[in-house]
CSV table of C-alpha atoms and ligand atoms in Angstrom, one decimal:
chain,number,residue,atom,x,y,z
A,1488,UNK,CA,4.0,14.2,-2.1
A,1489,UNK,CA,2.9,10.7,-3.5
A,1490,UNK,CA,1.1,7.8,-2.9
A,1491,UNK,CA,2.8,4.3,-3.1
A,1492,UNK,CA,0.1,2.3,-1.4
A,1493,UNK,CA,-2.8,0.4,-2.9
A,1494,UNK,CA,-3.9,-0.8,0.3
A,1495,UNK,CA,-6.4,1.3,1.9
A,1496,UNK,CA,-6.1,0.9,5.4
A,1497,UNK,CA,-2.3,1.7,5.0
A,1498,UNK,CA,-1.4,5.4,3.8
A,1499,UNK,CA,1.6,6.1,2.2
A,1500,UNK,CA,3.2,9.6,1.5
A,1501,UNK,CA,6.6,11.3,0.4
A,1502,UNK,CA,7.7,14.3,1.7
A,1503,UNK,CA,10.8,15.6,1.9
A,1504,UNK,CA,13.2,12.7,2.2
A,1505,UNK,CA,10.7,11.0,4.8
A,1506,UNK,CA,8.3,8.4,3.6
A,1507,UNK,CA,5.3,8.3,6.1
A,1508,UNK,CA,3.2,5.1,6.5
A,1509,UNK,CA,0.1,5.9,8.5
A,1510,UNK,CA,-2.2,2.5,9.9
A,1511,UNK,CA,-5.5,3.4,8.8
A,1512,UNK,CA,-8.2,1.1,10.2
A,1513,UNK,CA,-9.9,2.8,13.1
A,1514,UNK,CA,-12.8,0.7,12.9
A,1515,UNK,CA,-10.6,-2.3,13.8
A,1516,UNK,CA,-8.2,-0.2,15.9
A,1517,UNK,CA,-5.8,-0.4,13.3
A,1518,UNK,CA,-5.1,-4.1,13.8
A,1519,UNK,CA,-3.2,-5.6,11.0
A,1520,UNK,CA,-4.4,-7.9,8.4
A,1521,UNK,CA,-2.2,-9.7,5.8
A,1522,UNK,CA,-2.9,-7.4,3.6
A,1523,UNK,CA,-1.9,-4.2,5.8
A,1524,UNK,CA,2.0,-6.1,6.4
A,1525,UNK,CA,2.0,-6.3,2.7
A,1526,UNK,CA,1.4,-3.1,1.8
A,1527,UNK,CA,4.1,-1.7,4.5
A,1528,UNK,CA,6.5,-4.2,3.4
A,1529,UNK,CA,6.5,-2.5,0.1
A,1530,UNK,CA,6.6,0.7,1.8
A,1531,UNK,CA,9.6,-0.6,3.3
A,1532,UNK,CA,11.0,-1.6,0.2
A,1533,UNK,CA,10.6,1.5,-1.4
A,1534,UNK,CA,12.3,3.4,1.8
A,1535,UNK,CA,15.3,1.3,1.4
A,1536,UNK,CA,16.0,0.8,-2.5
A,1537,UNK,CA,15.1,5.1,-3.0
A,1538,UNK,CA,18.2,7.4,-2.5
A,1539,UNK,CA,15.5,10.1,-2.1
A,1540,UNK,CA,14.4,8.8,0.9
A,1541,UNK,CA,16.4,9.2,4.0
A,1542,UNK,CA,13.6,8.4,6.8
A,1543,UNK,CA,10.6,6.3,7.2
A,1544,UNK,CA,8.4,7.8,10.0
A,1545,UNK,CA,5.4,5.4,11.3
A,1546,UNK,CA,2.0,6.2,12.5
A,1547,UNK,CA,-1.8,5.3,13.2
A,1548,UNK,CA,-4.4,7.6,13.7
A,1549,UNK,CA,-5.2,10.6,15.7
A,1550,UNK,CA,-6.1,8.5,18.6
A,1551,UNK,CA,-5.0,4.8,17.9
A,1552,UNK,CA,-1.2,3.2,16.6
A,1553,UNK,CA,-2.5,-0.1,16.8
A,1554,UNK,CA,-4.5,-2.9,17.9
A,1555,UNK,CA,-1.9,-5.1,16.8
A,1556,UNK,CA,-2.4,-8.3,14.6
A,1557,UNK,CA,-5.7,-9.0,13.4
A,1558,UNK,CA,-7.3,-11.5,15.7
A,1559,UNK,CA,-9.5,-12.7,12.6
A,1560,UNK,CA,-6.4,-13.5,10.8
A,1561,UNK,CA,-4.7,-15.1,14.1
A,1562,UNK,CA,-7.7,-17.0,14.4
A,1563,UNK,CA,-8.5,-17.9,10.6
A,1564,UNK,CA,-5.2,-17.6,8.7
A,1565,UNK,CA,-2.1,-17.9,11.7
A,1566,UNK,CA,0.7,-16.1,10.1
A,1567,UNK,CA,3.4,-19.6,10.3
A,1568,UNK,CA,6.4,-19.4,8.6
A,1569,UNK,CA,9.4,-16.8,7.5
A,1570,UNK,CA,6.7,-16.3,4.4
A,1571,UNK,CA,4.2,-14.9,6.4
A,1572,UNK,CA,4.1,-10.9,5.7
A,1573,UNK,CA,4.3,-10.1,9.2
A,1574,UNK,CA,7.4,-12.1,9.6
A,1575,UNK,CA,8.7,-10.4,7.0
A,1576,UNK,CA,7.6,-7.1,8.3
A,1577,UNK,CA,9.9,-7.8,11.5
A,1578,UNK,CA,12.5,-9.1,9.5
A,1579,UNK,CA,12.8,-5.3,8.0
A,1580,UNK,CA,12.5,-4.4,10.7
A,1581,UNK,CA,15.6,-5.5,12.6
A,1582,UNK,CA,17.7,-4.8,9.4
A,1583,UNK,CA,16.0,-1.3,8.1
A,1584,UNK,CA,19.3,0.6,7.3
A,1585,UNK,CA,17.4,4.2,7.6
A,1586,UNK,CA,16.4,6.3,10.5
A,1587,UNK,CA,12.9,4.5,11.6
A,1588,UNK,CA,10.8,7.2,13.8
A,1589,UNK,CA,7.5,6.0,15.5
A,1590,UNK,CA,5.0,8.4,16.0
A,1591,UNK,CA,2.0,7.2,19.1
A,1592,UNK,CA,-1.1,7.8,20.2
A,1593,UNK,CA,-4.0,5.3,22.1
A,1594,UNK,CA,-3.5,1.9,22.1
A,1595,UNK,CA,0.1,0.2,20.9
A,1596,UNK,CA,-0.8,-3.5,21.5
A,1597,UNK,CA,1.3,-6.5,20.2
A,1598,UNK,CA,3.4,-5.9,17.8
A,1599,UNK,CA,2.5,-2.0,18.1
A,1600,UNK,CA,4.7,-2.2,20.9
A,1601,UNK,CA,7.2,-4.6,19.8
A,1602,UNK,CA,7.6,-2.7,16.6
A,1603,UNK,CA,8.7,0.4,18.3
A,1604,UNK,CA,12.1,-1.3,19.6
A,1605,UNK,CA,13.5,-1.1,16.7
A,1606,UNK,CA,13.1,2.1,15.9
A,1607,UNK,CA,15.4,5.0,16.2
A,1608,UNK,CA,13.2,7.7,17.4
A,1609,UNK,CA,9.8,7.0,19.1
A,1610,UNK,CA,7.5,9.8,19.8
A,1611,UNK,CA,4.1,9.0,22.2
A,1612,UNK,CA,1.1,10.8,23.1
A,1613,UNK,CA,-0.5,11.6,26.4
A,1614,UNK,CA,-3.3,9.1,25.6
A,1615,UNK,CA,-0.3,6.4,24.5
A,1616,UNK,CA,-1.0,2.5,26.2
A,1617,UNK,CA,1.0,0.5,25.2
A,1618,UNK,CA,0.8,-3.3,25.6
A,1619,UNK,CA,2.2,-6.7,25.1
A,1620,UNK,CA,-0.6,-9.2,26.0
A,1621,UNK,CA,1.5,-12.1,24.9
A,1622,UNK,CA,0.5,-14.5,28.0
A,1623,UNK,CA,-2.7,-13.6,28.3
A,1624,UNK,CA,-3.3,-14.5,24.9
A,1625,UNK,CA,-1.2,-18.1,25.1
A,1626,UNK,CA,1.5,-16.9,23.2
A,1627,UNK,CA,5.0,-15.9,23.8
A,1628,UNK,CA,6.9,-12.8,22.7
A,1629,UNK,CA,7.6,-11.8,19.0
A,1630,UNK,CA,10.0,-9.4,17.2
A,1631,UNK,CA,12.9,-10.1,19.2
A,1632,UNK,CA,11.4,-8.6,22.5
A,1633,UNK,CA,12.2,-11.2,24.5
A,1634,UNK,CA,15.5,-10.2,23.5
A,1635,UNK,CA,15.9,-6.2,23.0
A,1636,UNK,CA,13.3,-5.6,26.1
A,1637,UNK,CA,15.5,-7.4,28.4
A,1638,UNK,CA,18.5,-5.7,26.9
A,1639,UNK,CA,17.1,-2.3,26.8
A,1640,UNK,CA,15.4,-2.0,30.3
A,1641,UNK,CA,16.6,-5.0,32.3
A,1642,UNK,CA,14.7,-8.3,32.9
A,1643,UNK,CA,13.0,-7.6,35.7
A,1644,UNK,CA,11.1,-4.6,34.1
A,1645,UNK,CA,10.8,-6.7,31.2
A,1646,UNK,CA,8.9,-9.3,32.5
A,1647,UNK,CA,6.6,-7.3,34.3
A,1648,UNK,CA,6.0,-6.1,30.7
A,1649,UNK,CA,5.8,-9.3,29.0
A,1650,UNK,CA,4.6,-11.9,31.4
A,1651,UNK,CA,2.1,-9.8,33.2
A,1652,UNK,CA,1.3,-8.0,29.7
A,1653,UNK,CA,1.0,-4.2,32.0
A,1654,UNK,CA,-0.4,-1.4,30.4
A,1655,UNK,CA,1.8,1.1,30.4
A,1656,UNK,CA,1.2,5.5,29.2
A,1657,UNK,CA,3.5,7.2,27.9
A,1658,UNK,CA,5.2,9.4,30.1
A,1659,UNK,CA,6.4,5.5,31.6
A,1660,UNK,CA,7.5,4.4,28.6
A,1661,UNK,CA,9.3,7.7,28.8
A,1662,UNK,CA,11.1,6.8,32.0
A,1663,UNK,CA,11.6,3.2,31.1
A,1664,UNK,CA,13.9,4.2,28.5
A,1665,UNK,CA,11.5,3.1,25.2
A,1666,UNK,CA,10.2,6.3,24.2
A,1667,UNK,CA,12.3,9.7,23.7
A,1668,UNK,CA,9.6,12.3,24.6
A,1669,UNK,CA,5.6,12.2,25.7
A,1670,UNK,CA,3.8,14.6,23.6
A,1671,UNK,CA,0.1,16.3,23.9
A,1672,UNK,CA,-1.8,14.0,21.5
A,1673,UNK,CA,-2.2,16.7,19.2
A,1674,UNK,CA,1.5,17.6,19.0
A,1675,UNK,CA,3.2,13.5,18.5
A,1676,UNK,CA,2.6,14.0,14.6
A,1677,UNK,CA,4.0,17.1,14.0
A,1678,UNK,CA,7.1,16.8,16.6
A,1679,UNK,CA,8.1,13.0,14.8
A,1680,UNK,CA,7.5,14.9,11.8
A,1681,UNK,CA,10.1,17.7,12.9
A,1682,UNK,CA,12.3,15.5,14.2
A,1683,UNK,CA,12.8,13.1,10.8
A,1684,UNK,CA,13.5,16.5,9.1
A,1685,UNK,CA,16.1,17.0,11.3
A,1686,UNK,CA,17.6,13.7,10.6
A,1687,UNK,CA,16.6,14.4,7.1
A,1688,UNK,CA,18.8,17.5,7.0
A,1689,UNK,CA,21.9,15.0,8.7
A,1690,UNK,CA,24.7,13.8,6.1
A,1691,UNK,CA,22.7,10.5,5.2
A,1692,UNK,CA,25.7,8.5,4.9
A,1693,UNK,CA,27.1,9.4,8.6
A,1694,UNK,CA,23.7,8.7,10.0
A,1695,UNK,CA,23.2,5.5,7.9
A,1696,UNK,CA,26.9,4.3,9.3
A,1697,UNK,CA,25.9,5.6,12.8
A,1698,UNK,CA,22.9,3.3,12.7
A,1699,UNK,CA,24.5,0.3,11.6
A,1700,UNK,CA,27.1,0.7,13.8
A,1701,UNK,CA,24.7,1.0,17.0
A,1702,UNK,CA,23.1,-2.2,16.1
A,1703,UNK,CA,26.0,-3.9,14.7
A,1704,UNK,CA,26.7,-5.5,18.6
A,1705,UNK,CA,24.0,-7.5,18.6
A,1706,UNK,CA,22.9,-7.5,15.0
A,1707,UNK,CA,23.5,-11.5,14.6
A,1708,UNK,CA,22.3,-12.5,18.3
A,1709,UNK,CA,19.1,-10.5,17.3
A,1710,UNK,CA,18.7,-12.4,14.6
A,1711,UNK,CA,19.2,-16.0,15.6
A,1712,UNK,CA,17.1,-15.2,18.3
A,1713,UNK,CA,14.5,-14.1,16.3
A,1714,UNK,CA,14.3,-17.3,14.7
A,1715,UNK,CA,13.7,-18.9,17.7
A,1716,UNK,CA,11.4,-16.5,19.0
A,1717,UNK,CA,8.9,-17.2,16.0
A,1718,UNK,CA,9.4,-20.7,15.5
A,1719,UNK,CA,8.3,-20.8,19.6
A,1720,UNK,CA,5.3,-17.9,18.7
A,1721,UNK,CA,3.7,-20.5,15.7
A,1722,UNK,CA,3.5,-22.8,17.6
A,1723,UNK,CA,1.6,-21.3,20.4
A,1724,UNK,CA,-0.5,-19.5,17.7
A,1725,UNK,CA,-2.2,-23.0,17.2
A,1726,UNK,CA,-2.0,-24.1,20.5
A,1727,UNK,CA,-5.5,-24.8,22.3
A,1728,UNK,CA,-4.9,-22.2,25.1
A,1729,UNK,CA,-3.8,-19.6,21.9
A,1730,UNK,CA,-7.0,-20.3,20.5
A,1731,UNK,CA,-9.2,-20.2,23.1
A,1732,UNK,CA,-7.6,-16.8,24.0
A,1733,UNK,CA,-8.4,-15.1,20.7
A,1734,UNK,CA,-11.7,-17.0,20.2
A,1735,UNK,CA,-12.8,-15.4,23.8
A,1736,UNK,CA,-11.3,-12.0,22.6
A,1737,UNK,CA,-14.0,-12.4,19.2
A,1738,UNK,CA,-16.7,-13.1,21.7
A,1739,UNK,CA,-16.1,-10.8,24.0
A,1740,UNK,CA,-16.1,-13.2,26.9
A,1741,UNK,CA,-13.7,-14.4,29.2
A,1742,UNK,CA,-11.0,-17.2,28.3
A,1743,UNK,CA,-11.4,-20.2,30.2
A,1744,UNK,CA,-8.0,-21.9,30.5
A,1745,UNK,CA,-9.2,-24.5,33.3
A,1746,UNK,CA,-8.9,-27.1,31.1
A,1747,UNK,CA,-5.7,-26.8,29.5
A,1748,UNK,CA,-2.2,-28.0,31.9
B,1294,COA,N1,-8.1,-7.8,15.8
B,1294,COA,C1,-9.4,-7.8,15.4
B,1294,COA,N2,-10.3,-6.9,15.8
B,1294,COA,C2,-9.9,-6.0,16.8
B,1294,COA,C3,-8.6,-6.1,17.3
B,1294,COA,C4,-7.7,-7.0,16.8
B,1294,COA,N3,-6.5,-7.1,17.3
B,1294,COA,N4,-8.6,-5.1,18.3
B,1294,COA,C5,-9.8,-4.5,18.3
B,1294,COA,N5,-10.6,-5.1,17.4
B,1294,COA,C6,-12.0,-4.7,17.1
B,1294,COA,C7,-12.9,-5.1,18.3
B,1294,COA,O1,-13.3,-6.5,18.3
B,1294,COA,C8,-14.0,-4.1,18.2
B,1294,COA,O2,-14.9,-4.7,17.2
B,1294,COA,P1,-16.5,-4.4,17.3
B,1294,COA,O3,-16.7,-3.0,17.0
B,1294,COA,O4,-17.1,-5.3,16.2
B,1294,COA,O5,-16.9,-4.8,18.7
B,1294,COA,C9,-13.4,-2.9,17.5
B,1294,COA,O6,-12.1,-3.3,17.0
B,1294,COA,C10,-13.1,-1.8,18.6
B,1294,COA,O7,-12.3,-2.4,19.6
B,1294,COA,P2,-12.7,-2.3,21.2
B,1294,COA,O8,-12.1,-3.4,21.9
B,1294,COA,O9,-14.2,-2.1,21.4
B,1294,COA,O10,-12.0,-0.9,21.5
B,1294,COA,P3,-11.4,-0.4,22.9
B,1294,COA,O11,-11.1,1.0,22.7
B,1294,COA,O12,-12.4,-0.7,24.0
B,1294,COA,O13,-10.1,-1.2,23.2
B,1294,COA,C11,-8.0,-2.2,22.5
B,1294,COA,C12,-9.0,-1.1,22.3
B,1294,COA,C13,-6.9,-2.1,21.5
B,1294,COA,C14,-7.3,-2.0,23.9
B,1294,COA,C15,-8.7,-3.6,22.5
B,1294,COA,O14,-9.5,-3.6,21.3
B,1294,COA,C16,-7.8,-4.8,22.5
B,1294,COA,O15,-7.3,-5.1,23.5
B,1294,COA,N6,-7.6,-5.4,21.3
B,1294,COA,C17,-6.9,-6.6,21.2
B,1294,COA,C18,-5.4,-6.3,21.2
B,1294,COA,C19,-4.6,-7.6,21.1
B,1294,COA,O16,-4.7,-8.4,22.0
B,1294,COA,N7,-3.9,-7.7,20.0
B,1294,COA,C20,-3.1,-8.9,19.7
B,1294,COA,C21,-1.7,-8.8,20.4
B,1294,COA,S1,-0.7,-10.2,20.0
């Protein structure tokens, strides 16, 4: 067991072929700063370049994945451009070649939701919500959901997802197709955690191949449309209704939109 993480809020360990990055910020939900997507991109890049590793499992805490991106940093510091380490974070994303296994509890908001389509195995709790408040919020979809959710669960169940933003638990992320198994809270950890030694114990080359060749379909279409998608999701960032949005959110008012066409 080792640590590979000098970020705080994001807890890195080794064990056993599976690298485990836990979100640690429960006084902010676990939503992601900056400095948060650059600690898991290293944890990323650690998980790919090391032979030793054959899984990268990722968590929150006992009772919250996360709040998704930090609204300060929306607000303060809007992550524009492929540079940006949340951008870069979804680019791994889509091209991790290892077995990528969520583990869920509480809230999954954002890109705590978006994140989990491209993963391999995703495990949820009973107390799992997970959420993509995209329109609410101004903005449009991000990690190439507009383009896996569609794919995965049809568009009609997608937009209610993604236009409306509905909350949904686990046991209908279950039916829906985007979560393997709903879990007692208590048990998500340790069954994720069972079920990347499993994979662990696979041939990693024949699951590696396995992978890529699952993805390998839509693998360019993915990633065009990504580009599009975040080139759209800047721009809305900085948009007045964006703003107002997550200015309302740090005030804990309503948004007024009224004023905007
Ligand atoms: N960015 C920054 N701070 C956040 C945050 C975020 N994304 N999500 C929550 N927080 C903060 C809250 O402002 C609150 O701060 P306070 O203690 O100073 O009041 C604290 O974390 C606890 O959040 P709270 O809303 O009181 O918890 P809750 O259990 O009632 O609700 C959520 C949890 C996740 C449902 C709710 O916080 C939420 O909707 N957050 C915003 C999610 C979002 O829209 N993310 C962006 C998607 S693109």
């Amino acid at each position: 067991m080792s640590h590979i993480s000098e970020c705080q809020e994001i807890q890195v360990t080794e064990n056993l072929g599976v690298l485990e990055v836990a979100i640690q910020r429960p006084d902010r939900k676990n939503a992601l700063t900056h400095a948060m997507y650059t600690a898991i991109n290293q944890a990323f890049d650690y998980a790919e370049r090391e032979p030793t590793i054959r899984a990268l499992l990722i968590t929150g805490t006992e009772g919250c994945f996360t709040a998704g991106n930090d609204m300060v940093d929306f607000l303060q510091n809007p992550p524009i451009g492929d540079d940006a380490p949340v951008m870069i974070l979804l680019g791994k994303l889509a091209t991790f070649p290892k077995p990528l296994i969520a583990a869920v509890n509480g809230p999954a908001v954002g890109v705590g939701t978006t994140l989990l389509f491209h993963c391999d195995l995703v495990y949820v709790g009973e107390s799992a919500k997970l959420q993509m408040p995209f329109t609410s919020l101004g903005l449009c979809p991000e990690a190439g959901s507009s383009y896996l959710l569609p794919l995965m669960i049809g568009h009609q169940r997608a937009a209610e997802l993604l236009m409306l933003g509905e909350v949904i638990d686990g046991q209908r992320a279950c039916q829906l197709g985007i979560a393997n198994a709903v879990l007692a809270d208590a048990e998500t950890l340790s069954h994720a955690r069972a079920q990347a030694a499993r994979i662990v114990a696979q041939p990693a080359a024949a699951v590696r191949l396995t992978k890529e060749l699952m993805r390998a379909p839509f693998k360019d279409m993915l990633h065009s449309h990504m580009k599009v998608e975040g080139d759209a999701f800047g721009k809305r960032l900085v948009s007045p209704e964006g703003r107002e949005a997550m200015q309302a959110f740090m005030e804990k008012r309503k948004p007024n939109f009224s004023q905007f066409d």
